[in-house]
Short mmCIF file of C-alpha atoms and ligand atoms in Angstrom, two decimals:
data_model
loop_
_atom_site.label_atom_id
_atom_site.label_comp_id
_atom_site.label_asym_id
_atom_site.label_seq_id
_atom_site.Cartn_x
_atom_site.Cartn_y
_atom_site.Cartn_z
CA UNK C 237 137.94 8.20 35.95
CA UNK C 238 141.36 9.15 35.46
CA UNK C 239 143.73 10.70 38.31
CA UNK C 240 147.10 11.96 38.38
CA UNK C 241 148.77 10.83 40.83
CA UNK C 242 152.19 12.92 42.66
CA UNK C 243 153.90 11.40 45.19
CA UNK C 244 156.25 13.96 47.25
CA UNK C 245 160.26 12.98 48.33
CA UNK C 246 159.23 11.68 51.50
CA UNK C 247 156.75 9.14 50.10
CA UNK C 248 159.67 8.02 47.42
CA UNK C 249 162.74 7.93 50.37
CA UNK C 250 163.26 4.46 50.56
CA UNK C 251 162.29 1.24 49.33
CA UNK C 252 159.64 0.64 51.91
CA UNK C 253 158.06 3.79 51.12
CA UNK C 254 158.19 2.95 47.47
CA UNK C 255 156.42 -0.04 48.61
CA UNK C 256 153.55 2.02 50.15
CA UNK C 257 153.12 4.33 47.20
CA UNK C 258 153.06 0.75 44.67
CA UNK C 259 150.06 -0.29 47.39
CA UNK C 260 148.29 3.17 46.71
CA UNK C 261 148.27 3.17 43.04
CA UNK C 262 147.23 -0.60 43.03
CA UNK C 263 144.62 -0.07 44.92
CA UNK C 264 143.08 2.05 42.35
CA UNK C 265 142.87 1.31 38.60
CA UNK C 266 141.71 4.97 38.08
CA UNK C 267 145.53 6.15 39.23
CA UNK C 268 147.16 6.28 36.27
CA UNK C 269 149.78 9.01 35.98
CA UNK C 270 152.45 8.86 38.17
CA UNK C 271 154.48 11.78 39.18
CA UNK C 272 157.30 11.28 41.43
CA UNK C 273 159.64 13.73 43.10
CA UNK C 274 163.25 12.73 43.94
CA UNK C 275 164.41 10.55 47.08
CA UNK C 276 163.77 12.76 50.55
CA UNK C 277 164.40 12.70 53.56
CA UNK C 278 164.63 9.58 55.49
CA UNK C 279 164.88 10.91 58.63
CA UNK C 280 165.25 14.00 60.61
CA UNK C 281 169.15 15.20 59.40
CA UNK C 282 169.03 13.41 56.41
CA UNK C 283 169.49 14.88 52.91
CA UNK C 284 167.27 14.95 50.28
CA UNK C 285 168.60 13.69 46.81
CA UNK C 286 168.29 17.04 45.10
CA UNK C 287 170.51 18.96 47.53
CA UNK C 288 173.05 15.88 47.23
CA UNK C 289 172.77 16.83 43.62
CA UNK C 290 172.84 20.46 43.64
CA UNK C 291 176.26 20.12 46.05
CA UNK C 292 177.94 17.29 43.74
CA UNK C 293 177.43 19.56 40.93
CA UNK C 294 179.04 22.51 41.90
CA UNK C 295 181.65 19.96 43.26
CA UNK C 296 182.17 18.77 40.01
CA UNK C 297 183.21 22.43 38.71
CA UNK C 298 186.09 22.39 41.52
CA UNK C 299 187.37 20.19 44.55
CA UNK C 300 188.07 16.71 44.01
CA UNK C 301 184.97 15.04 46.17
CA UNK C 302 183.11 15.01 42.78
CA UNK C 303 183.61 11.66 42.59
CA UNK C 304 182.83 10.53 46.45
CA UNK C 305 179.54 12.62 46.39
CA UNK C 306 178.45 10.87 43.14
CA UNK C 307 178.68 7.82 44.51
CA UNK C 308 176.79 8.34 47.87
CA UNK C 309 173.98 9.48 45.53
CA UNK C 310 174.34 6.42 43.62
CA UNK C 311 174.31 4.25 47.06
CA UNK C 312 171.11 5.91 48.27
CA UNK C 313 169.51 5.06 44.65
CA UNK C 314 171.22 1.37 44.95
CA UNK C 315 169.48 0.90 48.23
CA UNK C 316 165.79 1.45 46.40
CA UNK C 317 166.75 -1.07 44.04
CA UNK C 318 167.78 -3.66 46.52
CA UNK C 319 165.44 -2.87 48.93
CA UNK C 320 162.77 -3.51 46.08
CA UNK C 321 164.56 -6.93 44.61
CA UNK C 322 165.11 -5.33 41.45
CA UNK C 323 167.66 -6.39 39.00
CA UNK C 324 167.88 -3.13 37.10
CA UNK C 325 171.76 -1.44 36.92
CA UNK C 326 172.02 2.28 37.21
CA UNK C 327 175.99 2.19 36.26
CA UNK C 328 175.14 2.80 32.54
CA UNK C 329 172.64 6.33 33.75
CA UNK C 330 175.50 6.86 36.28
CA UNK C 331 178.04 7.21 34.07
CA UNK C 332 176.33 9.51 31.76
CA UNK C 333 175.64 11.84 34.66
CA UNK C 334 179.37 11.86 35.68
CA UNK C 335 180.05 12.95 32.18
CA UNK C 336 177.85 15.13 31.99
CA UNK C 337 178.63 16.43 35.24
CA UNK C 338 182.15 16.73 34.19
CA UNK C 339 181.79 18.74 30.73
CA UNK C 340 179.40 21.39 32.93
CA UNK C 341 176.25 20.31 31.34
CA UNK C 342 174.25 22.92 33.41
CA UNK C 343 172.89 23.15 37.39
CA UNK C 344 169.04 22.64 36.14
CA UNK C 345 170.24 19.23 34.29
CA UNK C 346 171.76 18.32 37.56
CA UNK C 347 169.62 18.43 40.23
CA UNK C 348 166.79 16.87 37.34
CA UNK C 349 168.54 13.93 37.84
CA UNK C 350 167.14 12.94 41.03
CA UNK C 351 163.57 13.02 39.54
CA UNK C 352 164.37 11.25 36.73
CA UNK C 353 166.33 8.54 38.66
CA UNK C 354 163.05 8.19 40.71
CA UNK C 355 160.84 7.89 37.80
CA UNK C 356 162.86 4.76 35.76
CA UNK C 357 162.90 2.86 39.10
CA UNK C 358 159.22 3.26 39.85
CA UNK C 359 158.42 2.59 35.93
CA UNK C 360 160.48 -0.80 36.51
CA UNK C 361 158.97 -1.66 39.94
CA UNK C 362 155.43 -0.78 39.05
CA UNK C 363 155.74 -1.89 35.56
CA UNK C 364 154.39 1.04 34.14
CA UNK C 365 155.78 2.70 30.73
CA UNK C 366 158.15 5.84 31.72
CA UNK C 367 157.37 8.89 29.88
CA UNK C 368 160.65 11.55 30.05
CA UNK C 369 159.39 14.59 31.39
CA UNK C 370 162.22 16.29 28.97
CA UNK C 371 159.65 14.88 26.29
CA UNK C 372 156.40 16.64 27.16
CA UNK C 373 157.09 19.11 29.05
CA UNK C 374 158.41 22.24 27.29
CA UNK C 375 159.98 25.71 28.69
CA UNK C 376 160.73 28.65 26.18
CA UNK C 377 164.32 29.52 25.16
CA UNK C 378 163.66 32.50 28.00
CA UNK C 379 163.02 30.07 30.28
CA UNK C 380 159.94 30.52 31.11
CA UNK C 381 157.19 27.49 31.17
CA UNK C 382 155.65 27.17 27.51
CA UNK C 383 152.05 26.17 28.61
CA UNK C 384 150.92 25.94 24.90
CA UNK C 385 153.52 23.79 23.66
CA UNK C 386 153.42 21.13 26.86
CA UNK C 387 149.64 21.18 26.91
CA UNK C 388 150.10 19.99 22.94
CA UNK C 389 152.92 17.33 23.61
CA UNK C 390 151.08 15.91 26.53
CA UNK C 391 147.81 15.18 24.68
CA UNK C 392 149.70 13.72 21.76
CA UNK C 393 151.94 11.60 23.99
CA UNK C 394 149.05 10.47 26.03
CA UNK C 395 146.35 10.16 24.23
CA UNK C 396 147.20 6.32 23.33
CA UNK C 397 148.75 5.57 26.97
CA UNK C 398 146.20 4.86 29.36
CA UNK C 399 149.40 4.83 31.95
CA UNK C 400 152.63 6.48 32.93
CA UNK C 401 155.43 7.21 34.80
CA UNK C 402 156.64 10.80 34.65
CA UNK C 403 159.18 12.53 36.42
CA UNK C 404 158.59 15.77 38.33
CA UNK C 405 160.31 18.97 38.62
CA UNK C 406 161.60 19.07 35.16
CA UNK C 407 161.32 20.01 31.29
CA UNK C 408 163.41 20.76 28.55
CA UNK C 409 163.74 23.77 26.47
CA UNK C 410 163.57 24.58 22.71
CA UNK C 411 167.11 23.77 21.94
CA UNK C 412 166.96 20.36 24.62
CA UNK C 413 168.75 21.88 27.64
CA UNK C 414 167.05 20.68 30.46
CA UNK C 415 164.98 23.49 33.17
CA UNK C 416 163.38 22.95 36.28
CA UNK C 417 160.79 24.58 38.04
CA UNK C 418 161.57 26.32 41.25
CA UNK C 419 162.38 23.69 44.39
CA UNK C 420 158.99 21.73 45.00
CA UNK C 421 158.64 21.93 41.56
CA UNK C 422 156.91 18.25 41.01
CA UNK C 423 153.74 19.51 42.44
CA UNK C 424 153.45 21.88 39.26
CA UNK C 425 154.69 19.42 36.91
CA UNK C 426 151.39 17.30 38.45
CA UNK C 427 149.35 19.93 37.65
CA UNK C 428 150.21 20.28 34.12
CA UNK C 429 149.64 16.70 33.54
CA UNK C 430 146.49 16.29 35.41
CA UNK C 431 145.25 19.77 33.24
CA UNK C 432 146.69 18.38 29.99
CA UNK C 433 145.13 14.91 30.34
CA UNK C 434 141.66 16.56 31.70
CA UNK C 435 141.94 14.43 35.12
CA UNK C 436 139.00 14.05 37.34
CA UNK C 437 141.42 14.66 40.35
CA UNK C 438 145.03 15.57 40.97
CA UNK C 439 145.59 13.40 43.73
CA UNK C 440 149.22 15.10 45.45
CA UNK C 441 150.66 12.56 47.92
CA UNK C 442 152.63 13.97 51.18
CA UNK C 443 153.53 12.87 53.91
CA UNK C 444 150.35 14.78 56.48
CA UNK C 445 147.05 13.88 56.11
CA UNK C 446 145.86 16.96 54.12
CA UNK C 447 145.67 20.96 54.96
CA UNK C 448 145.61 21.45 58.61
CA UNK C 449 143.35 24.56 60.49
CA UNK C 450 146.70 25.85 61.96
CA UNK C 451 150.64 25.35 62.16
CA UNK C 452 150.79 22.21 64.20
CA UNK C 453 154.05 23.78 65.90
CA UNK C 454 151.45 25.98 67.43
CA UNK C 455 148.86 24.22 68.36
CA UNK C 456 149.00 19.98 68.82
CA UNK C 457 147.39 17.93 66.44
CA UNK C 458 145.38 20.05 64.65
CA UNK C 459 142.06 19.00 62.57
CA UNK C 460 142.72 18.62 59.28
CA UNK C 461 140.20 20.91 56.94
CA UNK C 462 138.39 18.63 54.31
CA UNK C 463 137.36 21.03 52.17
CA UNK C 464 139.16 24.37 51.15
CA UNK C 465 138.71 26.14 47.83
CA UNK C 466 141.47 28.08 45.78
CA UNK C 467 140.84 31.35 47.39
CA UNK C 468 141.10 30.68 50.92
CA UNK C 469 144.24 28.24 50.31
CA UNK C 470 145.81 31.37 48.70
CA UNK C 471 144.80 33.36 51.58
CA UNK C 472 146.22 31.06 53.73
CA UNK C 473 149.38 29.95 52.01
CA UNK C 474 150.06 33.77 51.99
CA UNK C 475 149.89 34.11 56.02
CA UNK C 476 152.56 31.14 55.82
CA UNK C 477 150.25 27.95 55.38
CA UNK C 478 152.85 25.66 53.43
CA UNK C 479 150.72 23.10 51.47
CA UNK C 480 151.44 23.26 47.72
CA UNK C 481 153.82 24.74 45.39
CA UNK C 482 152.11 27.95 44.59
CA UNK C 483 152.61 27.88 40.98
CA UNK C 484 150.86 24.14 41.33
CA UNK C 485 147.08 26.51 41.68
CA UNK C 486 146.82 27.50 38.23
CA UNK C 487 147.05 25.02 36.02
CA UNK C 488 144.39 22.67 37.72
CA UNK C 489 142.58 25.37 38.66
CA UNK C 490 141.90 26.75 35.21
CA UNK C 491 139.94 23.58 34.58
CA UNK C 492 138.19 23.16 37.34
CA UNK C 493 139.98 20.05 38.47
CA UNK C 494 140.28 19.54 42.41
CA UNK C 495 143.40 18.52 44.24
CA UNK C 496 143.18 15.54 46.94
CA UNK C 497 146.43 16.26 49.60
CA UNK C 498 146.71 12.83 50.34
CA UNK C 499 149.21 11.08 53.32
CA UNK C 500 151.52 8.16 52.05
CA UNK C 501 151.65 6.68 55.22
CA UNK C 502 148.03 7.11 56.11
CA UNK C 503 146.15 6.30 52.71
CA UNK C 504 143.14 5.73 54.79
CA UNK C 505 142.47 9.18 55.94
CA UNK C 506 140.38 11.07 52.80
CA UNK C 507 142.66 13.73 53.36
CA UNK C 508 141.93 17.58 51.95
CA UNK C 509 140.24 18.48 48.63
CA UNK C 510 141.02 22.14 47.29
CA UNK C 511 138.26 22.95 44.95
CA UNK C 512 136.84 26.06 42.73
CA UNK C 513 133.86 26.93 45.00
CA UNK C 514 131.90 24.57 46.88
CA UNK C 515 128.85 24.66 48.88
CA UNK C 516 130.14 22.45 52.00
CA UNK C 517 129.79 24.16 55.03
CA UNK C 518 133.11 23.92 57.05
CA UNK C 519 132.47 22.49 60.92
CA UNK C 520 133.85 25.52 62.27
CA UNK C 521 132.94 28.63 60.53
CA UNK C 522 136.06 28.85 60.37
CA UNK C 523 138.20 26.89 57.73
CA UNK C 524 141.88 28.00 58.59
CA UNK C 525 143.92 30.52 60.89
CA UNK C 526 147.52 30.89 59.46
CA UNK C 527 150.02 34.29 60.44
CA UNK C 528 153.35 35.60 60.93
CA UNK C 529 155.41 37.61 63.06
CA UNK C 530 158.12 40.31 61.88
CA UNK C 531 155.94 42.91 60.75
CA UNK C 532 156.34 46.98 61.65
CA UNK C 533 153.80 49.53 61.38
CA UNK C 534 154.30 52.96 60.73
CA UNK C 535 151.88 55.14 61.93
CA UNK C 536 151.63 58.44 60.17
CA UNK C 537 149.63 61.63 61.96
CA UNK C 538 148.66 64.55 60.02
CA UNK C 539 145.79 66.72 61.40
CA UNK C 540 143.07 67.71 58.51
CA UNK C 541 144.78 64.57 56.85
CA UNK C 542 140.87 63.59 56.05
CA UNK C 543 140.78 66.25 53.71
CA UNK C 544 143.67 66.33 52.16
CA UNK C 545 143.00 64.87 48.65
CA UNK C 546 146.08 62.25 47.51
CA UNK C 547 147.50 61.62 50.75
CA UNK C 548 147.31 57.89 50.61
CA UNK C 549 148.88 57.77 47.38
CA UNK C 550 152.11 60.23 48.43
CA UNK C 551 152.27 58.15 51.46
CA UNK C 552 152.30 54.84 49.72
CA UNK C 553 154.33 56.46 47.14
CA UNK C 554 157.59 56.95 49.66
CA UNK C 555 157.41 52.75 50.16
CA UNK C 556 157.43 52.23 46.91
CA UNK C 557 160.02 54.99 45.41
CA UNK C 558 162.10 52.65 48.48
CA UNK C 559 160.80 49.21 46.66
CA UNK C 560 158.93 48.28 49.93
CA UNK C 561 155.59 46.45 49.58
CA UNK C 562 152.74 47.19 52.35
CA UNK C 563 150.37 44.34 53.67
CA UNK C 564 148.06 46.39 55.01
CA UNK C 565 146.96 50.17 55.74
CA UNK C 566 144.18 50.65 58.55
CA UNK C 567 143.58 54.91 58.91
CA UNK C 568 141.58 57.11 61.01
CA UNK C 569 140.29 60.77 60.19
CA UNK C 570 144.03 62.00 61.01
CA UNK C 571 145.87 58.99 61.34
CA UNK C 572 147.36 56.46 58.40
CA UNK C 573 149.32 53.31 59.38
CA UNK C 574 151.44 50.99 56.62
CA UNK C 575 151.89 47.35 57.46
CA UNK C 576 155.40 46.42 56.07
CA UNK C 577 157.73 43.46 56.66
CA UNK C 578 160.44 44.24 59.31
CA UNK C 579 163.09 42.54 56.93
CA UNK C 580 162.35 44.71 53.76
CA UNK C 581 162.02 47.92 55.89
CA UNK C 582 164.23 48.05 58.52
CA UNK C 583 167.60 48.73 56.25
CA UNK C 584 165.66 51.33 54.49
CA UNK C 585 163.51 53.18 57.39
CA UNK C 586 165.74 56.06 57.46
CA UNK C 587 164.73 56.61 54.04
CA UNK C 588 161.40 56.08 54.18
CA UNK C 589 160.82 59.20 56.91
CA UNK C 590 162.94 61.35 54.90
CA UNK C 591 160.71 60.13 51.95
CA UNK C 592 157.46 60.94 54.40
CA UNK C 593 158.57 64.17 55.60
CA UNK C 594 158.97 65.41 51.92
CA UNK C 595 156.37 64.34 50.27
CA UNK C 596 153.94 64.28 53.05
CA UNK C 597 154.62 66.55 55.76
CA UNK C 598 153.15 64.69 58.56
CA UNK C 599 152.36 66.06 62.31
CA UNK C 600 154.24 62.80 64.12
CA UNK C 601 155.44 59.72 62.56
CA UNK C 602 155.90 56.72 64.75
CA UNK C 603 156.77 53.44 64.19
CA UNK C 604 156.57 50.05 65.54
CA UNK C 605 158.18 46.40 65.37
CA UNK C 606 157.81 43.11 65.99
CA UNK C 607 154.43 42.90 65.78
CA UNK C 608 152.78 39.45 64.03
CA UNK C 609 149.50 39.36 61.76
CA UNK C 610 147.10 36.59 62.11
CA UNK C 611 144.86 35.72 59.06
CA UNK C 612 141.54 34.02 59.98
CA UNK C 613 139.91 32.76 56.96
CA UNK C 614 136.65 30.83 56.10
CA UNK C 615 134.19 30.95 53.60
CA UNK C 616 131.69 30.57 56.34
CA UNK C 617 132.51 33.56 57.81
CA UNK C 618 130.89 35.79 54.95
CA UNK C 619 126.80 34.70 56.39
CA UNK C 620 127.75 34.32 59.82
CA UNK C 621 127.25 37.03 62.83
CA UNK C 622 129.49 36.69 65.01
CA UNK C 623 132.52 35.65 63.98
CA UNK C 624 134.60 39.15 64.57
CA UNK C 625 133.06 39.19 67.94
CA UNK C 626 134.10 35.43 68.64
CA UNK C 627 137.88 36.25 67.99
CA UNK C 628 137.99 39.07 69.82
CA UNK C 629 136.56 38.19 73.04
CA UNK C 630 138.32 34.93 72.99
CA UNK C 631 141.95 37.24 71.93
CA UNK C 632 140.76 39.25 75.40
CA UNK C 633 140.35 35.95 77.72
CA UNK C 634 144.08 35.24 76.48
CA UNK C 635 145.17 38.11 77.48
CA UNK C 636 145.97 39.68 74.13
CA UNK C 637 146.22 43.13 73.43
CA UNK C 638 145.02 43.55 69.59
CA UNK C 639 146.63 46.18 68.17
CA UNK C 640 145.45 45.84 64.04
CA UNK C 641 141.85 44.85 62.80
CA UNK C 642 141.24 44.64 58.82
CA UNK C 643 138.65 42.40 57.50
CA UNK C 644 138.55 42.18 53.96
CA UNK C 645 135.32 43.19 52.01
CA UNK C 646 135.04 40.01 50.27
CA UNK C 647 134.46 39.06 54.17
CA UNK C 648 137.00 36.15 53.34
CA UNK C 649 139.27 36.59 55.94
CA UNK C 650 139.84 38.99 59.03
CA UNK C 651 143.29 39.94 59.70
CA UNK C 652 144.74 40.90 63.63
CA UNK C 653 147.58 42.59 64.36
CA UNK C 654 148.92 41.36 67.94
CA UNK C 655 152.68 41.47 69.60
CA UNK C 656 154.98 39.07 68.49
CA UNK C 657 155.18 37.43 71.54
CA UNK C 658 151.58 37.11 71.80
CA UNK C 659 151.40 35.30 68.57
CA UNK C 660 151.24 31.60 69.61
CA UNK C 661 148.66 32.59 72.42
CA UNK C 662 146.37 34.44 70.37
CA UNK C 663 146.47 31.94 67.57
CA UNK C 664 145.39 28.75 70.29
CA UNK C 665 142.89 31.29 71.52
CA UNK C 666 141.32 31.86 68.20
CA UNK C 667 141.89 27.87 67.27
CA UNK C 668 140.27 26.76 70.61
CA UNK C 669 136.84 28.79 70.79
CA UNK C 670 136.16 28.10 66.98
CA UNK C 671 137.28 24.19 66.77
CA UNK C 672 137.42 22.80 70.42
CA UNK C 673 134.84 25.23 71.52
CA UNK C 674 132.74 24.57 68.81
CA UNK C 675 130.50 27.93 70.11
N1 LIG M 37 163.08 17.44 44.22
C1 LIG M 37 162.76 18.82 44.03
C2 LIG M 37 163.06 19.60 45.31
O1 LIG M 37 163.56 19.05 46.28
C3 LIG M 37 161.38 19.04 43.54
C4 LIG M 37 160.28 18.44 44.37
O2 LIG M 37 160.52 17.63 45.25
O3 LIG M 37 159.12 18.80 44.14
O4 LIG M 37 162.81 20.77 45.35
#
C-alpha cells in the first residue's frame, strides 16, 4: 500500500507535535509521502508561521522591523530544532531568505518559506529524503496550476523513491519563480501527490477527529461522520462545513482515491473517509446538517405570472445584469422568491427593484433579511420516507417558524429557510431527533 500522508500547521507547531506526527508515520511503513504545512498555531492568540511571513515580507519593502520579525520566525523554527535535539543550523537558509527578502524576490516566495522550512526539518528528524516541492510541482507562466506537467515530474521523481518529504502549499513556475496555492494550500499539494503517485489513501492529518454532523459551536461534541462521499462533502462545505481545501476534491477524486481526515493528537480514532460513492449506510439517515445566516429573499408577485412565458429568466436576469448570484428560487402560481446573500445584495437592492420593475413589471415586490438556510444532507435520505417529515415536526417542537423549503431532486439534501435568530435552535432540533433521537 502506499499513502500520502499531510499533516496540517497545528500537527507541525512545535517540537512535541512533530514528535506525534514522527509516531504516526512510524507506525505505518505504508506512510510514505510526507506533506507538511508550515508551523501553526500553538495556542489560542498565537500566529501561524505563514502570516509571520506574509507581515515580515511586506516589512521588508518598508519600516525597519524587517530584521526583528525575521528573527522571531527564525526563533519559533530554532525551538523545533531544539526541542527535537537536532544539530541542524538554519543560519545558512536564513540568510538566503533575508536576501531574498531584501532584493523583493516576490510575496508567493515568501510566505513558501514556512513550508519549506517545515519540510527540511522533518526530512532531518524523520530521516527521510526531502523532495523540493519547487521541483515537482509546476504552475504555468499565467499562474495557473499545470496539472500535466506536475503529474509528469512527480512520476519521474518518484518512481525510484519509495519515500519523501515534500513541502506543501507551493510550486514553481516555468521561468522558477516560486507560486502558491491559495491559504490552506498543502491540502491540494497532498492531493496532487497522492493522484500522481496512484496512492491507496490520502491520509490528511488535522487536528479534529474527522468531519463532524454539525458546527460544534452549535451543538457540543458532535459525532463525527465516518463515511461521506464527494458530493455530500461539497454540499456541505458549501452551507459552511470547513473540512478541506476545496480545490484538494479534484485531484484525488479523479482517481478514485479516498481521503482519511485523520486527528494528530488522537491517531487512535479512524477518523472520516470521503469516498466516490459507497454503499455504507450512515447511522442516522442523515450524514451532515451544515447552514448559514445572512441571507434575504425577495419575493416577487405578479398575478397571471404562471403564464407568462420567460418570467424566471427576466427576473433572474435583473440579479445578474447587478452581478448578484441567487442560492435558491422557491415560486408559486403568482409568486417568485430569489435567495441572495445579504452582503452581495444589500449595496445594490435599489438597483435590483428598479431592474425588476423594468424588466418585469411585478404586482408587489417585497423583501426580506436576515434570514439563515440550513442544508440537511445524506445519501440516506434519497430511499427513506420520512425524513422531510422528521425535520419539520422536530423544527415545530423548537418553536421554529420555517419560512423556505427546497429539496433538491437528486433528493441529496433538503434546504430550510428559518430566521436568523432561530438558526442555532433549529439546527440542535434537526441534530437531536436524527442523531440523539435516533427515531
Ligand atoms: N501554510 C499555509 C497557510 O497557512 C498553507 C497551509 O497550511 O495549508 O495557508
Amino acid at each position: 500500500m502506499k499513502k500520502v500522508v499531510k499533516f496540517g500547521g497545528s500537527s507541525l507547531a512545535d517540537a512535541a507535535q512533530f514528535q506525534k506526527v514522527a509516531g504516526i508515520i512510524k507506525s505505518d511503513p505504508d506512510r510514505r509521502y510526507i506533506i507538511p504545512s508550515a508551523p501553526g498555531k500553538r495556542f489560542d492568540g498565537d500566529t501561524k508561521v505563514t502570516d509571520m511571513l506574509y507581515d515580515c515580507y511586506r516589512s521588508a519593502k518598508g519600516s525597519g522591523l524587517f530584521e526583528e520579525k525575521l528573527i522571531a520566525i527564525r526563533d519559533r523554527y530554532q525551538l523545533i530544532v531544539d526541542g527535537l535535539g537536532l544539530s541542524i543550523s538554519l543560519k545558512e537558509e536564513f540568510e538566503e531568505i533575508r536576501k531574498n527578502f531584501a532584493a523583493g524576490i516576490g510575496v508567493d516566495y515568501a510566505a513558501s518559506r514556512g513550508e519549506y522550512l517545515n519540510g527540511k526539518i522533518m526530512a532531518v528528524y524523520m530521516d527521510i529524503p526531502f523532495i523540493d516541492a519547487a521541483d515537482v510541482i509546476r504552475f504555468t507562466q499565467d499562474g495557473t496550476f499545470d496539472q500535466a506537467q506536475t503529474d509528469s515530474l512527480l512520476r519521474e521523481r518518484l518512481k525510484d523513491c519509495d519515500r519523501a518529504v515534500i513541502p506543501g502549499f507551493y510550486g514553481s513556475m516555468e521561468n522558477g519563480a516560486i507560486k502558491t496555492f491559495s491559504r490552506g494550500g498543502s491540502d491540494i499539494t497532498g492531493s496532487i501527490v497522492a493522484r500522481a503517485i496512484r496512492a491507496d489513501v490520502y491520509e490528511n492529518w488535522t487536528d479534529v477527529s474527522g468531519v463532524m454532523v454539525t458546527d460544534p459551536r452549535i451543538v457540543e461534541n458532535p459525532e463525527v461522520i465516518d463515511t461521506v462521499t464527494y458530493r455530500e462533502l461539497r454540499e456541505l462545505s458549501y452551507m459552511g462545513a470547513t473540512v478541506l481545501h476545496e480545490d484538494a476534491i479534484f485531484p484525488v477524486r479523479q482517481e478514485g482515491i479516498p481521503i482519511n481526515i485523520r486527528n494528530t493528537n488522537r491517531p487512535q480514532d479512524r477518523g472520516t473517509f470521503i469516498v466516490e460513492s459507497t454503499c455504507k449506510k450512515s447511522p442516522f439517515v442523515i450524514t451532515g446538517i451544515a447552514g448559514k445566516k445572512g441571507f434575504c429573499s425577495i419575493n416577487i408577485e405578479k398575478s397571471m405570472m404562471n403564464s407568462e412565458i420567460g418570467f424566471g429568466r427576466r427576473v433572474l436576469q435583473v440579479f445578474e445584469d447587478q452581478g448578484i448570484s441567487f442560492e435558491h428560487t422557491p415560486s408559486g402560481i403568482d409568486t417568485f422568491t430569489v435567495y441572495v446573500h445579504q452582503s452581495e445584495f444589500e449595496e445594490k437592492e435599489q438597483q435590483v427593484i428598479a431592474g425588476l420593475h423594468r424588466l418585469v413589471h411585478p404586482d408587489v415586490v417585497e423583501m426580506e433579511s436576515d434570514l439563515a438556510l440550513i442544508a440537511v444532507v445524506g445519501r440516506g435520505m434519497k430511499s427513506t420516507r420520512g425524513t422531510a417529515g422528521r425535520i419539520f415536526s422536530a423544527l415545530a417542537h423548537a418553536n421554529v417558524n420555517v419560512r423556505m423549503i427546497d429539496q433538491g431532486s437528486s433528493e441529496l439534501n433538503i434546504i430550510i429557510g428559518v430566521e436568523n435568530r432561530d438558526f442555532e435552535t433549529a439546527v440542535r432540533a434537526i441534530y437531536n431527533i436524527f442523531v440523539l433521537t435516533k427515531l
